[in-house]
Amino acid sequence: MSIKLGDTAPNFQAESSVGDINFYHYLGDSWGILFSHPADYTPVCTTELGYTAKLQSEFDDRNTKVIALSVDGVEDHQNWVKDINETQNTEVRFPIIADKDRTVSELYDFIHPNASATATVRSLLIIDPSKKVRLIITYPASTGRNFDEILRVLDSLQLVDNYRVATPVNWVNGEDVIVPPTISTEEARKIFPKGVTEIKPYLRYTPQPNT
């Protein structure tokens, strides 16, 4: 199955490091991040999961639940978490799905045969509260992900869902945003009381509405 932006993220039932999980029940009304790992006890994954654990309060602030996946079993996951906590000086609290039969990996297209016939690629999805897929990023197994970028995209997605704006290149929370072309400058000046700066008729900025 190939999942694309805007698709409904499929539900699944699976074992995890913290017990059996129904994906939809786990997410509830929250945003979600599902990210896959090639295997347990791998160095790049260890650093990723450790850093993600350190960002727990950031995800909590954004009403976002994190869940990881690896094709190894529950016991391996639980022992690996101990290593992660020790080596990364943190505490992993989010679940790691045990996907030994690769059911979830196949469901979410995490195995790319031309990269590896058995190991999952380093994919990450952001899923909104209505269970729609809003971001898909896939890295090679050798390259660790940038979770500061994941937070940045999450901020952008949550902002544009609440306000009629877009975010420019390298935007971070608190900076000016872009007025979409679908809004006239006249209308924009009414919608955005903080002001509108017109660089070109199609390129207009306004201060971030919720700051």
PDB file of C-alpha atoms in Angstrom:
ATOM      1  CA  MET A   1       0.000   0.000   0.000  1.00  0.00           C
ATOM      2  CA  SER A   2       1.337   3.414  -0.945  1.00  0.00           C
ATOM      3  CA  ILE A   3       0.286   6.206   1.405  1.00  0.00           C
ATOM      4  CA  LYS A   4       0.136   9.767   0.114  1.00  0.00           C
ATOM      5  CA  LEU A   5      -0.485  13.176   1.647  1.00  0.00           C
ATOM      6  CA  GLY A   6      -4.147  13.636   2.484  1.00  0.00           C
ATOM      7  CA  ASP A   7      -4.821   9.907   2.797  1.00  0.00           C
ATOM      8  CA  THR A   8      -6.428   8.531   5.925  1.00  0.00           C
ATOM      9  CA  ALA A   9      -3.753   6.800   8.001  1.00  0.00           C
ATOM     10  CA  PRO A  10      -4.804   3.154   8.332  1.00  0.00           C
ATOM     11  CA  ASN A  11      -5.557   1.821  11.777  1.00  0.00           C
ATOM     12  CA  PHE A  12      -3.803  -1.244  13.177  1.00  0.00           C
ATOM     13  CA  GLN A  13      -3.535  -3.400  16.286  1.00  0.00           C
ATOM     14  CA  ALA A  14      -0.021  -4.369  17.358  1.00  0.00           C
ATOM     15  CA  GLU A  15       2.195  -5.402  20.224  1.00  0.00           C
ATOM     16  CA  SER A  16       4.536  -2.745  21.532  1.00  0.00           C
ATOM     17  CA  SER A  17       7.105  -2.077  24.202  1.00  0.00           C
ATOM     18  CA  VAL A  18       4.302  -0.903  26.514  1.00  0.00           C
ATOM     19  CA  GLY A  19       1.676  -3.529  25.641  1.00  0.00           C
ATOM     20  CA  ASP A  20      -0.955  -4.073  22.942  1.00  0.00           C
ATOM     21  CA  ILE A  21      -1.924  -0.924  21.078  1.00  0.00           C
ATOM     22  CA  ASN A  22      -4.795   0.101  18.847  1.00  0.00           C
ATOM     23  CA  PHE A  23      -3.294   2.942  16.835  1.00  0.00           C
ATOM     24  CA  TYR A  24      -6.437   5.077  16.634  1.00  0.00           C
ATOM     25  CA  HIS A  25      -7.181   4.620  20.334  1.00  0.00           C
ATOM     26  CA  TYR A  26      -3.608   5.567  21.173  1.00  0.00           C
ATOM     27  CA  LEU A  27      -3.820   8.784  19.153  1.00  0.00           C
ATOM     28  CA  GLY A  28      -7.289   9.748  20.349  1.00  0.00           C
ATOM     29  CA  ASP A  29      -7.901  13.387  19.373  1.00  0.00           C
ATOM     30  CA  SER A  30      -4.195  14.217  19.288  1.00  0.00           C
ATOM     31  CA  TRP A  31      -1.810  14.796  16.438  1.00  0.00           C
ATOM     32  CA  GLY A  32       0.487  11.836  15.874  1.00  0.00           C
ATOM     33  CA  ILE A  33       4.005  11.056  14.711  1.00  0.00           C
ATOM     34  CA  LEU A  34       4.706   7.532  13.476  1.00  0.00           C
ATOM     35  CA  PHE A  35       8.321   6.818  12.588  1.00  0.00           C
ATOM     36  CA  SER A  36      10.077   3.621  11.537  1.00  0.00           C
ATOM     37  CA  HIS A  37      13.511   2.221  12.347  1.00  0.00           C
ATOM     38  CA  PRO A  38      15.531  -0.387  10.449  1.00  0.00           C
ATOM     39  CA  ALA A  39      16.292  -2.477  13.550  1.00  0.00           C
ATOM     40  CA  ASP A  40      16.870  -2.459  17.292  1.00  0.00           C
ATOM     41  CA  TYR A  41      20.314  -1.893  18.765  1.00  0.00           C
ATOM     42  CA  THR A  42      21.430   0.253  15.846  1.00  0.00           C
ATOM     43  CA  PRO A  43      23.467   3.383  16.625  1.00  0.00           C
ATOM     44  CA  VAL A  44      21.591   5.946  14.513  1.00  0.00           C
ATOM     45  CA  CYS A  45      18.213   4.789  15.835  1.00  0.00           C
ATOM     46  CA  THR A  46      19.488   4.901  19.390  1.00  0.00           C
ATOM     47  CA  THR A  47      20.350   8.580  19.026  1.00  0.00           C
ATOM     48  CA  GLU A  48      17.033   9.349  17.307  1.00  0.00           C
ATOM     49  CA  LEU A  49      14.877   7.708  19.936  1.00  0.00           C
ATOM     50  CA  GLY A  50      16.883   9.330  22.704  1.00  0.00           C
ATOM     51  CA  TYR A  51      16.491  12.792  21.217  1.00  0.00           C
ATOM     52  CA  THR A  52      12.784  12.229  20.595  1.00  0.00           C
ATOM     53  CA  ALA A  53      12.361  11.268  24.246  1.00  0.00           C
ATOM     54  CA  LYS A  54      14.053  14.509  25.289  1.00  0.00           C
ATOM     55  CA  LEU A  55      11.472  16.404  23.210  1.00  0.00           C
ATOM     56  CA  GLN A  56       8.531  14.870  25.100  1.00  0.00           C
ATOM     57  CA  SER A  57       7.447  18.190  26.653  1.00  0.00           C
ATOM     58  CA  GLU A  58       7.606  19.866  23.215  1.00  0.00           C
ATOM     59  CA  PHE A  59       5.276  17.239  21.770  1.00  0.00           C
ATOM     60  CA  ASP A  60       2.983  17.525  24.790  1.00  0.00           C
ATOM     61  CA  ASP A  61       2.747  21.290  24.217  1.00  0.00           C
ATOM     62  CA  ARG A  62       1.644  20.578  20.648  1.00  0.00           C
ATOM     63  CA  ASN A  63      -0.952  17.934  21.617  1.00  0.00           C
ATOM     64  CA  THR A  64       1.088  15.323  19.743  1.00  0.00           C
ATOM     65  CA  LYS A  65       1.701  11.660  20.528  1.00  0.00           C
ATOM     66  CA  VAL A  66       4.781   9.856  19.262  1.00  0.00           C
ATOM     67  CA  ILE A  67       5.002   6.170  18.377  1.00  0.00           C
ATOM     68  CA  ALA A  68       7.990   4.358  16.871  1.00  0.00           C
ATOM     69  CA  LEU A  69       8.260   1.086  14.940  1.00  0.00           C
ATOM     70  CA  SER A  70      10.944  -1.530  14.465  1.00  0.00           C
ATOM     71  CA  VAL A  71      10.783  -5.016  12.961  1.00  0.00           C
ATOM     72  CA  ASP A  72      12.179  -6.653  16.110  1.00  0.00           C
ATOM     73  CA  GLY A  73      10.202  -8.105  19.011  1.00  0.00           C
ATOM     74  CA  VAL A  74       8.846  -6.734  22.284  1.00  0.00           C
ATOM     75  CA  GLU A  75      11.611  -8.127  24.489  1.00  0.00           C
ATOM     76  CA  ASP A  76      14.290  -6.633  22.248  1.00  0.00           C
ATOM     77  CA  HIS A  77      12.452  -3.285  22.329  1.00  0.00           C
ATOM     78  CA  GLN A  78      12.252  -3.260  26.102  1.00  0.00           C
ATOM     79  CA  ASN A  79      15.935  -4.106  26.530  1.00  0.00           C
ATOM     80  CA  TRP A  80      16.908  -1.602  23.855  1.00  0.00           C
ATOM     81  CA  VAL A  81      14.979   1.128  25.677  1.00  0.00           C
ATOM     82  CA  LYS A  82      17.197   0.508  28.701  1.00  0.00           C
ATOM     83  CA  ASP A  83      20.249   1.089  26.509  1.00  0.00           C
ATOM     84  CA  ILE A  84      18.723   4.238  25.024  1.00  0.00           C
ATOM     85  CA  ASN A  85      17.914   5.646  28.443  1.00  0.00           C
ATOM     86  CA  GLU A  86      21.433   4.894  29.662  1.00  0.00           C
ATOM     87  CA  THR A  87      23.434   6.117  26.674  1.00  0.00           C
ATOM     88  CA  GLN A  88      21.260   9.131  25.772  1.00  0.00           C
ATOM     89  CA  ASN A  89      20.576  10.236  29.354  1.00  0.00           C
ATOM     90  CA  THR A  90      16.809  10.267  28.934  1.00  0.00           C
ATOM     91  CA  GLU A  91      13.647   8.208  29.517  1.00  0.00           C
ATOM     92  CA  VAL A  92      11.746   6.790  26.564  1.00  0.00           C
ATOM     93  CA  ARG A  93       8.056   6.844  27.435  1.00  0.00           C
ATOM     94  CA  PHE A  94       6.432   6.459  24.035  1.00  0.00           C
ATOM     95  CA  PRO A  95       5.666   3.005  22.565  1.00  0.00           C
ATOM     96  CA  ILE A  96       7.840   1.146  20.078  1.00  0.00           C
ATOM     97  CA  ILE A  97       5.746  -1.144  17.873  1.00  0.00           C
ATOM     98  CA  ALA A  98       6.988  -4.730  17.525  1.00  0.00           C
ATOM     99  CA  ASP A  99       6.515  -5.534  13.843  1.00  0.00           C
ATOM    100  CA  LYS A 100       8.309  -8.867  13.418  1.00  0.00           C
ATOM    101  CA  ASP A 101       5.910 -10.007  10.692  1.00  0.00           C
ATOM    102  CA  ARG A 102       6.191  -6.572   9.008  1.00  0.00           C
ATOM    103  CA  THR A 103       2.412  -6.159   8.858  1.00  0.00           C
ATOM    104  CA  VAL A 104       2.472  -2.484   9.850  1.00  0.00           C
ATOM    105  CA  SER A 105       5.599  -1.830   7.775  1.00  0.00           C
ATOM    106  CA  GLU A 106       3.858  -3.157   4.669  1.00  0.00           C
ATOM    107  CA  LEU A 107       0.669  -1.270   5.548  1.00  0.00           C
ATOM    108  CA  TYR A 108       2.590   2.010   5.699  1.00  0.00           C
ATOM    109  CA  ASP A 109       5.036   1.266   2.870  1.00  0.00           C
ATOM    110  CA  PHE A 110       8.066   1.388   5.181  1.00  0.00           C
ATOM    111  CA  ILE A 111       9.949  -1.347   3.302  1.00  0.00           C
ATOM    112  CA  HIS A 112      11.554  -0.271   0.038  1.00  0.00           C
ATOM    113  CA  PRO A 113      12.955  -3.382  -1.674  1.00  0.00           C
ATOM    114  CA  ASN A 114      15.550  -1.475  -3.683  1.00  0.00           C
ATOM    115  CA  ALA A 115      17.005  -0.152  -0.427  1.00  0.00           C
ATOM    116  CA  SER A 116      16.566  -3.361   1.614  1.00  0.00           C
ATOM    117  CA  ALA A 117      14.364  -6.376   1.175  1.00  0.00           C
ATOM    118  CA  THR A 118      13.850  -6.780   4.921  1.00  0.00           C
ATOM    119  CA  ALA A 119      14.731  -3.610   6.874  1.00  0.00           C
ATOM    120  CA  THR A 120      12.413  -0.630   7.087  1.00  0.00           C
ATOM    121  CA  VAL A 121      13.529   2.715   5.719  1.00  0.00           C
ATOM    122  CA  ARG A 122      13.737   5.682   8.054  1.00  0.00           C
ATOM    123  CA  SER A 123      10.249   7.077   7.355  1.00  0.00           C
ATOM    124  CA  LEU A 124       8.184   9.520   9.404  1.00  0.00           C
ATOM    125  CA  LEU A 125       4.554  10.572   9.119  1.00  0.00           C
ATOM    126  CA  ILE A 126       2.701  13.402  10.807  1.00  0.00           C
ATOM    127  CA  ILE A 127      -0.982  12.557  11.231  1.00  0.00           C
ATOM    128  CA  ASP A 128      -3.593  15.127  12.248  1.00  0.00           C
ATOM    129  CA  PRO A 129      -6.495  14.582  14.694  1.00  0.00           C
ATOM    130  CA  SER A 130      -8.810  13.571  11.848  1.00  0.00           C
ATOM    131  CA  LYS A 131      -6.275  10.799  11.006  1.00  0.00           C
ATOM    132  CA  LYS A 132      -5.173  12.459   7.747  1.00  0.00           C
ATOM    133  CA  VAL A 133      -1.522  12.131   6.709  1.00  0.00           C
ATOM    134  CA  ARG A 134      -0.031  15.632   6.596  1.00  0.00           C
ATOM    135  CA  LEU A 135       3.701  14.952   6.183  1.00  0.00           C
ATOM    136  CA  ILE A 136       5.809  12.090   4.852  1.00  0.00           C
ATOM    137  CA  ILE A 137       9.597  12.177   5.076  1.00  0.00           C
ATOM    138  CA  THR A 138      11.819   9.237   4.162  1.00  0.00           C
ATOM    139  CA  TYR A 139      15.540   9.100   4.889  1.00  0.00           C
ATOM    140  CA  PRO A 140      18.047   6.388   4.022  1.00  0.00           C
ATOM    141  CA  ALA A 141      18.850   4.025   6.880  1.00  0.00           C
ATOM    142  CA  SER A 142      22.303   5.608   7.298  1.00  0.00           C
ATOM    143  CA  THR A 143      21.059   9.160   7.948  1.00  0.00           C
ATOM    144  CA  GLY A 144      19.522  10.284  11.223  1.00  0.00           C
ATOM    145  CA  ARG A 145      16.464  12.503  11.068  1.00  0.00           C
ATOM    146  CA  ASN A 146      16.306  16.148  12.152  1.00  0.00           C
ATOM    147  CA  PHE A 147      13.602  16.322  14.809  1.00  0.00           C
ATOM    148  CA  ASP A 148      13.943  20.083  15.162  1.00  0.00           C
ATOM    149  CA  GLU A 149      12.641  20.177  11.591  1.00  0.00           C
ATOM    150  CA  ILE A 150       9.767  17.867  12.557  1.00  0.00           C
ATOM    151  CA  LEU A 151       8.751  20.307  15.307  1.00  0.00           C
ATOM    152  CA  ARG A 152       9.003  23.194  12.830  1.00  0.00           C
ATOM    153  CA  VAL A 153       6.686  21.457  10.354  1.00  0.00           C
ATOM    154  CA  LEU A 154       4.292  20.539  13.138  1.00  0.00           C
ATOM    155  CA  ASP A 155       4.132  24.199  14.186  1.00  0.00           C
ATOM    156  CA  SER A 156       3.463  25.205  10.587  1.00  0.00           C
ATOM    157  CA  LEU A 157       0.716  22.623  10.068  1.00  0.00           C
ATOM    158  CA  GLN A 158      -1.065  23.569  13.271  1.00  0.00           C
ATOM    159  CA  LEU A 159      -0.780  27.264  12.450  1.00  0.00           C
ATOM    160  CA  VAL A 160      -2.176  26.992   8.914  1.00  0.00           C
ATOM    161  CA  ASP A 161      -5.040  24.830  10.155  1.00  0.00           C
ATOM    162  CA  ASN A 162      -6.165  27.688  12.405  1.00  0.00           C
ATOM    163  CA  TYR A 163      -5.319  30.721  10.262  1.00  0.00           C
ATOM    164  CA  ARG A 164      -5.435  31.491   6.554  1.00  0.00           C
ATOM    165  CA  VAL A 165      -1.665  31.719   6.117  1.00  0.00           C
ATOM    166  CA  ALA A 166       1.325  29.847   4.706  1.00  0.00           C
ATOM    167  CA  THR A 167       4.855  29.697   6.081  1.00  0.00           C
ATOM    168  CA  PRO A 168       7.944  30.779   4.081  1.00  0.00           C
ATOM    169  CA  VAL A 169      11.317  29.111   3.676  1.00  0.00           C
ATOM    170  CA  ASN A 170      13.124  28.346   6.943  1.00  0.00           C
ATOM    171  CA  TRP A 171      10.214  29.801   8.927  1.00  0.00           C
ATOM    172  CA  VAL A 172      10.212  29.144  12.661  1.00  0.00           C
ATOM    173  CA  ASN A 173       7.481  29.801  15.188  1.00  0.00           C
ATOM    174  CA  GLY A 174       7.102  33.535  15.868  1.00  0.00           C
ATOM    175  CA  GLU A 175       8.299  34.836  12.502  1.00  0.00           C
ATOM    176  CA  ASP A 176       6.244  36.571   9.801  1.00  0.00           C
ATOM    177  CA  VAL A 177       4.051  34.377   7.606  1.00  0.00           C
ATOM    178  CA  ILE A 178       2.801  34.585   4.031  1.00  0.00           C
ATOM    179  CA  VAL A 179      -0.646  35.660   2.858  1.00  0.00           C
ATOM    180  CA  PRO A 180      -1.843  32.998   0.365  1.00  0.00           C
ATOM    181  CA  PRO A 181      -2.621  34.067  -3.227  1.00  0.00           C
ATOM    182  CA  THR A 182      -6.276  33.119  -2.709  1.00  0.00           C
ATOM    183  CA  ILE A 183      -6.700  36.175  -0.459  1.00  0.00           C
ATOM    184  CA  SER A 184      -6.696  39.638  -2.030  1.00  0.00           C
ATOM    185  CA  THR A 185      -4.567  42.335  -0.436  1.00  0.00           C
ATOM    186  CA  GLU A 186      -7.709  44.305   0.413  1.00  0.00           C
ATOM    187  CA  GLU A 187      -9.222  41.296   2.167  1.00  0.00           C
ATOM    188  CA  ALA A 188      -5.916  40.474   3.849  1.00  0.00           C
ATOM    189  CA  ARG A 189      -5.737  43.908   5.482  1.00  0.00           C
ATOM    190  CA  LYS A 190      -9.125  43.169   7.079  1.00  0.00           C
ATOM    191  CA  ILE A 191      -8.234  39.631   8.133  1.00  0.00           C
ATOM    192  CA  PHE A 192      -4.809  40.461   9.529  1.00  0.00           C
ATOM    193  CA  PRO A 193      -5.054  43.579  11.728  1.00  0.00           C
ATOM    194  CA  LYS A 194      -1.318  43.474  12.498  1.00  0.00           C
ATOM    195  CA  GLY A 195      -0.692  44.650   8.950  1.00  0.00           C
ATOM    196  CA  VAL A 196       0.248  43.324   5.530  1.00  0.00           C
ATOM    197  CA  THR A 197       3.544  44.049   3.765  1.00  0.00           C
ATOM    198  CA  GLU A 198       3.321  43.701  -0.012  1.00  0.00           C
ATOM    199  CA  ILE A 199       6.600  42.866  -1.772  1.00  0.00           C
ATOM    200  CA  LYS A 200       4.863  41.842  -4.978  1.00  0.00           C
ATOM    201  CA  PRO A 201       1.121  41.423  -5.600  1.00  0.00           C
ATOM    202  CA  TYR A 202       1.622  37.677  -5.094  1.00  0.00           C
ATOM    203  CA  LEU A 203       4.209  37.930  -2.275  1.00  0.00           C
ATOM    204  CA  ARG A 204       2.795  39.439   0.941  1.00  0.00           C
ATOM    205  CA  TYR A 205       3.783  39.008   4.559  1.00  0.00           C
ATOM    206  CA  THR A 206       1.946  39.481   7.825  1.00  0.00           C
ATOM    207  CA  PRO A 207       3.038  38.960  11.434  1.00  0.00           C
ATOM    208  CA  GLN A 208       2.175  35.522  12.791  1.00  0.00           C
ATOM    209  CA  PRO A 209      -1.488  35.872  13.866  1.00  0.00           C
ATOM    210  CA  ASN A 210      -1.281  33.997  17.161  1.00  0.00           C
ATOM    211  CA  THR A 211       1.746  35.752  18.671  1.00  0.00           C
TER     212      THR A 211
END
